[in-house]
Coordinates of C-alpha atoms in Angstrom, one line a residue:
X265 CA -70.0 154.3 37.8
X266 CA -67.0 153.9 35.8
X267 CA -64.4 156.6 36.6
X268 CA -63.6 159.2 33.1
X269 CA -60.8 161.3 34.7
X270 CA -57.5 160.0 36.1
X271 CA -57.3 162.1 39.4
X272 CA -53.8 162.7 41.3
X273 CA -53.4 163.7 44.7
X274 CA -50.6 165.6 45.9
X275 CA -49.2 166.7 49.3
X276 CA -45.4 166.4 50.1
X277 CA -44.8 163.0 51.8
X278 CA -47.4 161.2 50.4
X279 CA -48.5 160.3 54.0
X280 CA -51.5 162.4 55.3
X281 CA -53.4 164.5 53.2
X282 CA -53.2 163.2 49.7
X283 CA -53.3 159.6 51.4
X284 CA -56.3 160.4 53.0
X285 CA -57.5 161.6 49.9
X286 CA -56.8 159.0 47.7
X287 CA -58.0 156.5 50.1
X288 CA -61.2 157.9 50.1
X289 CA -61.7 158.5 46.1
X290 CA -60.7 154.8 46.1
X291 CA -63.7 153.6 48.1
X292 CA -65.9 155.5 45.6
X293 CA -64.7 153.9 42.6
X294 CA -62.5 157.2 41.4
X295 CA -59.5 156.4 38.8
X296 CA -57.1 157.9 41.7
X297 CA -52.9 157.6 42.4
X298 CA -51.4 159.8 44.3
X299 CA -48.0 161.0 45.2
X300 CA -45.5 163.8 47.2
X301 CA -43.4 166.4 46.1
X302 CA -40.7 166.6 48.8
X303 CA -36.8 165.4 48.6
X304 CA -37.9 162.9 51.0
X305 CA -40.5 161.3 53.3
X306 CA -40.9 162.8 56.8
X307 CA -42.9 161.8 59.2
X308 CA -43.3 163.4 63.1
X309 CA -40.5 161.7 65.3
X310 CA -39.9 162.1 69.5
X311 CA -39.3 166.0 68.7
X312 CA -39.7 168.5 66.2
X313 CA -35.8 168.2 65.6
X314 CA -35.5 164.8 64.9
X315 CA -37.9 163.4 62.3
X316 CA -38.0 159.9 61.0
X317 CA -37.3 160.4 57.4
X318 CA -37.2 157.8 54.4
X319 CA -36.8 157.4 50.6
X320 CA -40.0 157.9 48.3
X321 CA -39.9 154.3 47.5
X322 CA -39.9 153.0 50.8
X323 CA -42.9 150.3 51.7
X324 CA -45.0 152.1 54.0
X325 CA -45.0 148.4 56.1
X326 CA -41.3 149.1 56.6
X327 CA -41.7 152.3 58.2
X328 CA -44.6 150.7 60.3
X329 CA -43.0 147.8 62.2
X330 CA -39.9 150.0 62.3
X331 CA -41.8 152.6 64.2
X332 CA -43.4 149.9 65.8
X333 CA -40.1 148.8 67.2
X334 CA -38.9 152.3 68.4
X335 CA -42.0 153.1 70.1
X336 CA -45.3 152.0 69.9
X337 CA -46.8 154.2 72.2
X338 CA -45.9 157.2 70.8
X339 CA -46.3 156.4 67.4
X340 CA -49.8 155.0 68.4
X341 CA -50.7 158.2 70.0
X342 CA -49.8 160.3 67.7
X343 CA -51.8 159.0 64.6
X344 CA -48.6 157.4 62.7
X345 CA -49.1 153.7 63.2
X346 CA -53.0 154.1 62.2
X347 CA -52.1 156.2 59.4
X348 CA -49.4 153.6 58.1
X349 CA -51.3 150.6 58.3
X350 CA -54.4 152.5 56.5
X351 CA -51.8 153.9 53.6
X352 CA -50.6 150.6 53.7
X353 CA -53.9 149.2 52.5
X354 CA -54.5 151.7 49.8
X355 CA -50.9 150.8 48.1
X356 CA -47.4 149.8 48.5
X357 CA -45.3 152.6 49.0
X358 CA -44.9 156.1 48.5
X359 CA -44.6 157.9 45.5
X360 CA -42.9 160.8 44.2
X361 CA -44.7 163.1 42.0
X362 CA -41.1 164.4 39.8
X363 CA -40.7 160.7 39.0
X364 CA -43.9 160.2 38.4
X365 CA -43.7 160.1 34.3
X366 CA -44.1 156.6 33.2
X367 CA -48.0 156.8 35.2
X368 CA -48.8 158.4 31.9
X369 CA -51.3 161.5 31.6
X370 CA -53.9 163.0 35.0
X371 CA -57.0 164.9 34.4
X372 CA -57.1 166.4 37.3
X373 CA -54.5 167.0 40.2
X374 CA -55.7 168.3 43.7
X375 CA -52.8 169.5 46.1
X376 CA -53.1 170.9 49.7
X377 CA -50.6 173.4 49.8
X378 CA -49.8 176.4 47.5
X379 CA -45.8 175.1 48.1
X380 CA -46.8 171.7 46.3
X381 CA -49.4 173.2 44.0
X382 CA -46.5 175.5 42.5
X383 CA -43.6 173.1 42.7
X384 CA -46.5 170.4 40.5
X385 CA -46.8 173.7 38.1
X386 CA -43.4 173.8 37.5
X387 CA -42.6 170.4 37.0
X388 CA -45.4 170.0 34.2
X389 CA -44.0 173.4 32.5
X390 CA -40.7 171.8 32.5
X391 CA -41.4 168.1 31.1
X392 CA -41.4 167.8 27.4
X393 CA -45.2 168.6 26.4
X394 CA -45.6 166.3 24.0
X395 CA -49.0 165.3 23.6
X396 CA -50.8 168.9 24.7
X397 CA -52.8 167.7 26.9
X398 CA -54.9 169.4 29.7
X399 CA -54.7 169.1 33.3
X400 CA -56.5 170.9 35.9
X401 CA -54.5 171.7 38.8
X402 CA -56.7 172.6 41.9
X403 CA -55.3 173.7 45.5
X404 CA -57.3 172.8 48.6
X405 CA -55.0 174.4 51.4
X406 CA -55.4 171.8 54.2
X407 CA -53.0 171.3 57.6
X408 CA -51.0 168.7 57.6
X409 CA -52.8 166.7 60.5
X410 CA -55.1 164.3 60.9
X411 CA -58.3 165.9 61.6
X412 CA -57.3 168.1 59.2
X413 CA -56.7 165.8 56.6
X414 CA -59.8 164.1 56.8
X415 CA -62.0 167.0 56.4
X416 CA -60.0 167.7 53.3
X417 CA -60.5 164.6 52.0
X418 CA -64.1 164.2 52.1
X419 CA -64.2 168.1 50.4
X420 CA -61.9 166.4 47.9
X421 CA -64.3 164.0 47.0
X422 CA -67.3 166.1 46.7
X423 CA -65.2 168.5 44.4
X424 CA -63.9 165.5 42.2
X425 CA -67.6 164.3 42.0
X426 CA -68.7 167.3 40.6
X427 CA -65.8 167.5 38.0
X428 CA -66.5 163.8 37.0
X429 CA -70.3 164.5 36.7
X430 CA -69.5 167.7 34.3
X431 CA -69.9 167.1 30.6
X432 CA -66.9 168.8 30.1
X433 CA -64.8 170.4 33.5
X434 CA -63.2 172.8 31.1
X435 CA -66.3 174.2 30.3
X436 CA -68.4 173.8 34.0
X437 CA -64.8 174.7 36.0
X438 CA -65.0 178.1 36.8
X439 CA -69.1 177.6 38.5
X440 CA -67.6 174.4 39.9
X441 CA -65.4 176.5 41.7
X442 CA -67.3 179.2 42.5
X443 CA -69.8 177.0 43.9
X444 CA -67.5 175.1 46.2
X445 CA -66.1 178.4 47.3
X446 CA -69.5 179.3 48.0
X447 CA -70.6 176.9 50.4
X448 CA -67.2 175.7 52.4
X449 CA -65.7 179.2 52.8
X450 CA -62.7 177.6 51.2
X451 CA -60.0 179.5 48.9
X452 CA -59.1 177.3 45.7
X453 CA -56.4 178.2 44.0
X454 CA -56.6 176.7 40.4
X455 CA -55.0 176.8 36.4
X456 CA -54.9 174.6 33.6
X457 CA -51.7 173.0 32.7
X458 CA -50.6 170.7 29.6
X459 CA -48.8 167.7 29.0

Protein backbone atom coordinates (compact mmCIF):
# COMPACT_ATOMS: atom_id res chain seq x y z
CA UNK A 1 0.00 0.00 0.00
CA UNK A 2 1.27 3.38 -0.41
CA UNK A 3 1.55 5.21 2.96
CA UNK A 4 -1.19 8.66 3.11
CA UNK A 5 -0.04 9.97 6.50
CA UNK A 6 3.50 11.06 7.50
CA UNK A 7 3.74 9.38 11.04
CA UNK A 8 6.42 10.69 13.75
CA UNK A 9 7.51 8.80 16.57
CA UNK A 10 8.62 10.40 19.64
CA UNK A 11 10.34 9.25 22.94
CA UNK A 12 13.26 11.27 24.38
CA UNK A 13 16.54 9.78 23.13
CA UNK A 14 15.49 8.61 20.03
CA UNK A 15 16.89 5.14 21.14
CA UNK A 16 14.28 2.61 22.43
CA UNK A 17 10.86 3.18 22.16
CA UNK A 18 10.25 5.42 19.17
CA UNK A 19 13.22 3.44 17.51
CA UNK A 20 11.52 0.37 17.91
CA UNK A 21 8.61 1.95 16.61
CA UNK A 22 9.76 3.39 13.69
CA UNK A 23 11.62 0.41 12.81
CA UNK A 24 8.70 -1.53 12.73
CA UNK A 25 6.27 0.98 10.72
CA UNK A 26 9.31 0.87 8.32
CA UNK A 27 9.02 -2.82 7.56
CA UNK A 28 5.29 -2.20 6.81
CA UNK A 29 5.79 0.28 4.27
CA UNK A 30 4.47 3.42 6.78
CA UNK A 31 5.77 7.09 5.69
CA UNK A 32 7.54 7.06 9.32
CA UNK A 33 10.77 9.47 10.93
CA UNK A 34 11.13 9.63 14.17
CA UNK A 35 12.93 11.71 16.68
CA UNK A 36 13.63 12.65 20.80
CA UNK A 37 12.76 15.43 22.81
CA UNK A 38 15.54 15.54 25.44
CA UNK A 39 18.74 18.09 25.79
CA UNK A 40 20.68 15.14 24.94
CA UNK A 41 21.06 11.44 24.14
CA UNK A 42 21.40 9.05 27.21
CA UNK A 43 21.85 5.88 27.12
CA UNK A 44 22.34 3.18 30.45
CA UNK A 45 26.06 3.29 31.42
CA UNK A 46 28.06 0.95 34.36
CA UNK A 47 25.63 2.67 37.01
CA UNK A 48 22.70 4.62 37.24
CA UNK A 49 25.08 7.77 38.07
CA UNK A 50 27.13 7.72 35.15
CA UNK A 51 25.31 7.58 31.85
CA UNK A 52 26.90 7.64 28.43
CA UNK A 53 25.43 10.66 27.01
CA UNK A 54 25.83 12.22 23.30
CA UNK A 55 24.67 14.97 20.99
CA UNK A 56 21.34 14.49 18.94
CA UNK A 57 23.30 14.29 15.85
CA UNK A 58 25.56 11.74 16.81
CA UNK A 59 25.86 8.50 14.28
CA UNK A 60 24.34 5.89 16.24
CA UNK A 61 27.67 3.65 14.69
CA UNK A 62 29.75 6.03 16.76
CA UNK A 63 28.21 5.30 19.90
CA UNK A 64 28.28 1.49 19.01
CA UNK A 65 32.00 0.70 18.40
CA UNK A 66 32.61 3.34 21.22
CA UNK A 67 30.58 1.19 23.59
CA UNK A 68 32.03 -1.58 21.91
CA UNK A 69 35.42 -0.47 23.04
CA UNK A 70 34.48 0.28 26.78
CA UNK A 71 32.81 -2.87 27.31
CA UNK A 72 31.28 -5.22 25.25
CA UNK A 73 30.00 -7.44 27.67
CA UNK A 74 28.06 -5.20 29.45
CA UNK A 75 26.78 -3.32 26.77
CA UNK A 76 25.88 -6.77 25.09
CA UNK A 77 23.97 -7.79 28.06
CA UNK A 78 22.22 -5.08 28.58
CA UNK A 79 20.38 -4.71 25.19
CA UNK A 80 22.55 -1.48 23.94
CA UNK A 81 24.83 -3.00 21.34
CA UNK A 82 21.74 -4.91 19.70
CA UNK A 83 19.68 -1.97 19.96
CA UNK A 84 22.49 0.33 18.25
CA UNK A 85 23.23 -1.79 15.43
CA UNK A 86 19.30 -2.33 14.78
CA UNK A 87 18.78 1.83 15.00
CA UNK A 88 21.70 1.82 13.01
CA UNK A 89 19.92 0.11 10.20
CA UNK A 90 16.76 2.03 10.26
CA UNK A 91 18.83 5.47 9.90
CA UNK A 92 21.88 7.42 10.48
CA UNK A 93 21.62 9.16 13.65
CA UNK A 94 19.41 10.55 16.08
CA UNK A 95 17.21 13.16 15.76
CA UNK A 96 15.79 15.85 17.71
CA UNK A 97 12.24 16.63 17.59
CA UNK A 98 12.68 20.92 18.51
CA UNK A 99 14.91 21.01 15.42
CA UNK A 100 13.00 18.96 13.58
CA UNK A 101 11.33 21.96 11.28
CA UNK A 102 12.80 21.62 7.89
CA UNK A 103 11.13 17.67 7.81
CA UNK A 104 8.12 19.67 6.83
CA UNK A 105 4.42 18.73 8.15
CA UNK A 106 3.40 14.97 10.33
CA UNK A 107 -0.05 13.63 10.27
CA UNK A 108 0.23 11.81 13.04
CA UNK A 109 2.81 11.83 16.04
CA UNK A 110 2.74 8.84 18.66
CA UNK A 111 4.85 9.52 21.92
CA UNK A 112 5.39 7.16 24.88
CA UNK A 113 5.36 9.36 27.67
CA UNK A 114 3.03 12.08 28.85
CA UNK A 115 6.56 14.21 29.60
CA UNK A 116 7.31 14.00 25.69
CA UNK A 117 3.73 14.09 24.62
CA UNK A 118 3.39 17.66 26.39
CA UNK A 119 6.91 19.00 25.74
CA UNK A 120 5.79 17.95 21.45
CA UNK A 121 2.40 20.02 22.45
CA UNK A 122 4.28 22.88 23.33
CA UNK A 123 6.68 23.02 20.75
CA UNK A 124 3.93 22.95 17.95
CA UNK A 125 1.86 25.77 19.91
CA UNK A 126 5.00 27.75 19.85
CA UNK A 127 6.27 27.42 16.12
CA UNK A 128 4.75 29.89 13.75
CA UNK A 129 1.47 28.06 12.42
CA UNK A 130 1.64 28.97 9.23
CA UNK A 131 -0.06 26.66 7.08
CA UNK A 132 -3.04 25.45 9.78
CA UNK A 133 -2.53 22.27 9.42
CA UNK A 134 -3.71 19.28 11.65
CA UNK A 135 -1.76 16.87 13.54
CA UNK A 136 -2.93 14.20 15.74
CA UNK A 137 -0.84 13.80 18.75
CA UNK A 138 -1.45 10.32 20.42
CA UNK A 139 0.39 9.06 23.79
CA UNK A 140 1.02 5.31 24.29
CA UNK A 141 2.75 5.39 27.88
CA UNK A 142 5.36 2.65 27.37
CA UNK A 143 8.71 1.90 29.87
CA UNK A 144 11.63 2.72 28.61
CA UNK A 145 13.03 -0.91 28.19
CA UNK A 146 13.34 -3.27 25.77
CA UNK A 147 10.54 -5.73 26.33
CA UNK A 148 8.70 -2.92 26.93
CA UNK A 149 9.42 -1.18 23.90
CA UNK A 150 8.63 -3.86 21.74
CA UNK A 151 5.19 -4.51 22.89
CA UNK A 152 4.69 -0.83 22.32
CA UNK A 153 5.81 -0.95 19.04
CA UNK A 154 3.76 -3.65 17.63
CA UNK A 155 0.44 -1.65 19.45
CA UNK A 156 1.92 1.29 17.58
CA UNK A 157 1.52 -0.28 14.41
CA UNK A 158 -1.86 -1.76 14.82
CA UNK A 159 -3.11 1.81 15.97
CA UNK A 160 -1.33 3.62 12.88
CA UNK A 161 -2.98 0.87 10.69
CA UNK A 162 -6.18 1.68 11.65
CA UNK A 163 -5.68 5.58 11.34
CA UNK A 164 -4.18 4.97 7.78
CA UNK A 165 -7.16 2.62 6.81
CA UNK A 166 -9.81 5.56 8.03
CA UNK A 167 -11.32 7.73 5.34
CA UNK A 168 -10.70 10.47 7.34
CA UNK A 169 -8.84 9.98 11.16
CA UNK A 170 -10.49 13.24 12.17
CA UNK A 171 -13.66 11.91 11.70
CA UNK A 172 -13.09 7.80 12.80
CA UNK A 173 -10.46 9.16 15.84
CA UNK A 174 -12.41 9.18 18.74
CA UNK A 175 -13.95 5.10 17.98
CA UNK A 176 -10.34 4.46 16.85
CA UNK A 177 -9.46 5.17 20.26
CA UNK A 178 -12.06 3.87 22.07
CA UNK A 179 -11.56 0.74 20.38
CA UNK A 180 -7.92 0.32 21.11
CA UNK A 181 -8.68 1.32 24.64
CA UNK A 182 -11.02 -1.31 24.52
CA UNK A 183 -9.11 -4.31 23.81
CA UNK A 184 -5.38 -3.50 25.26
CA UNK A 185 -6.46 -1.98 28.53
CA UNK A 186 -4.23 0.79 27.47
CA UNK A 187 -4.78 4.63 28.46
CA UNK A 188 -4.28 7.03 25.31
CA UNK A 189 -3.85 10.24 25.88
CA UNK A 190 -4.61 12.30 22.68
CA UNK A 191 -5.52 16.14 21.00
CA UNK A 192 -5.26 17.72 17.76
CA UNK A 193 -2.64 20.23 17.12
CA UNK A 194 -1.79 22.57 14.02
CA UNK A 195 0.94 23.58 12.05
Amino acid sequence: MGAKLRYAMVCSSNQNRSMEAHALLKRHGFDVSSYGTGAHVKLPGPSLREPNVYDFGTPYKSMHDELRRKDPDLYKRNGILPMLKRNLGVKNAPQRWQDNAADGCFDVVVTFEEKVFNIVIEDLSNRKQVLIRSVLLINLEVKDNHEEAATGGKLTLELCQEIESADCWEDAIDDIVAAFERQHKRKLLYTISFY
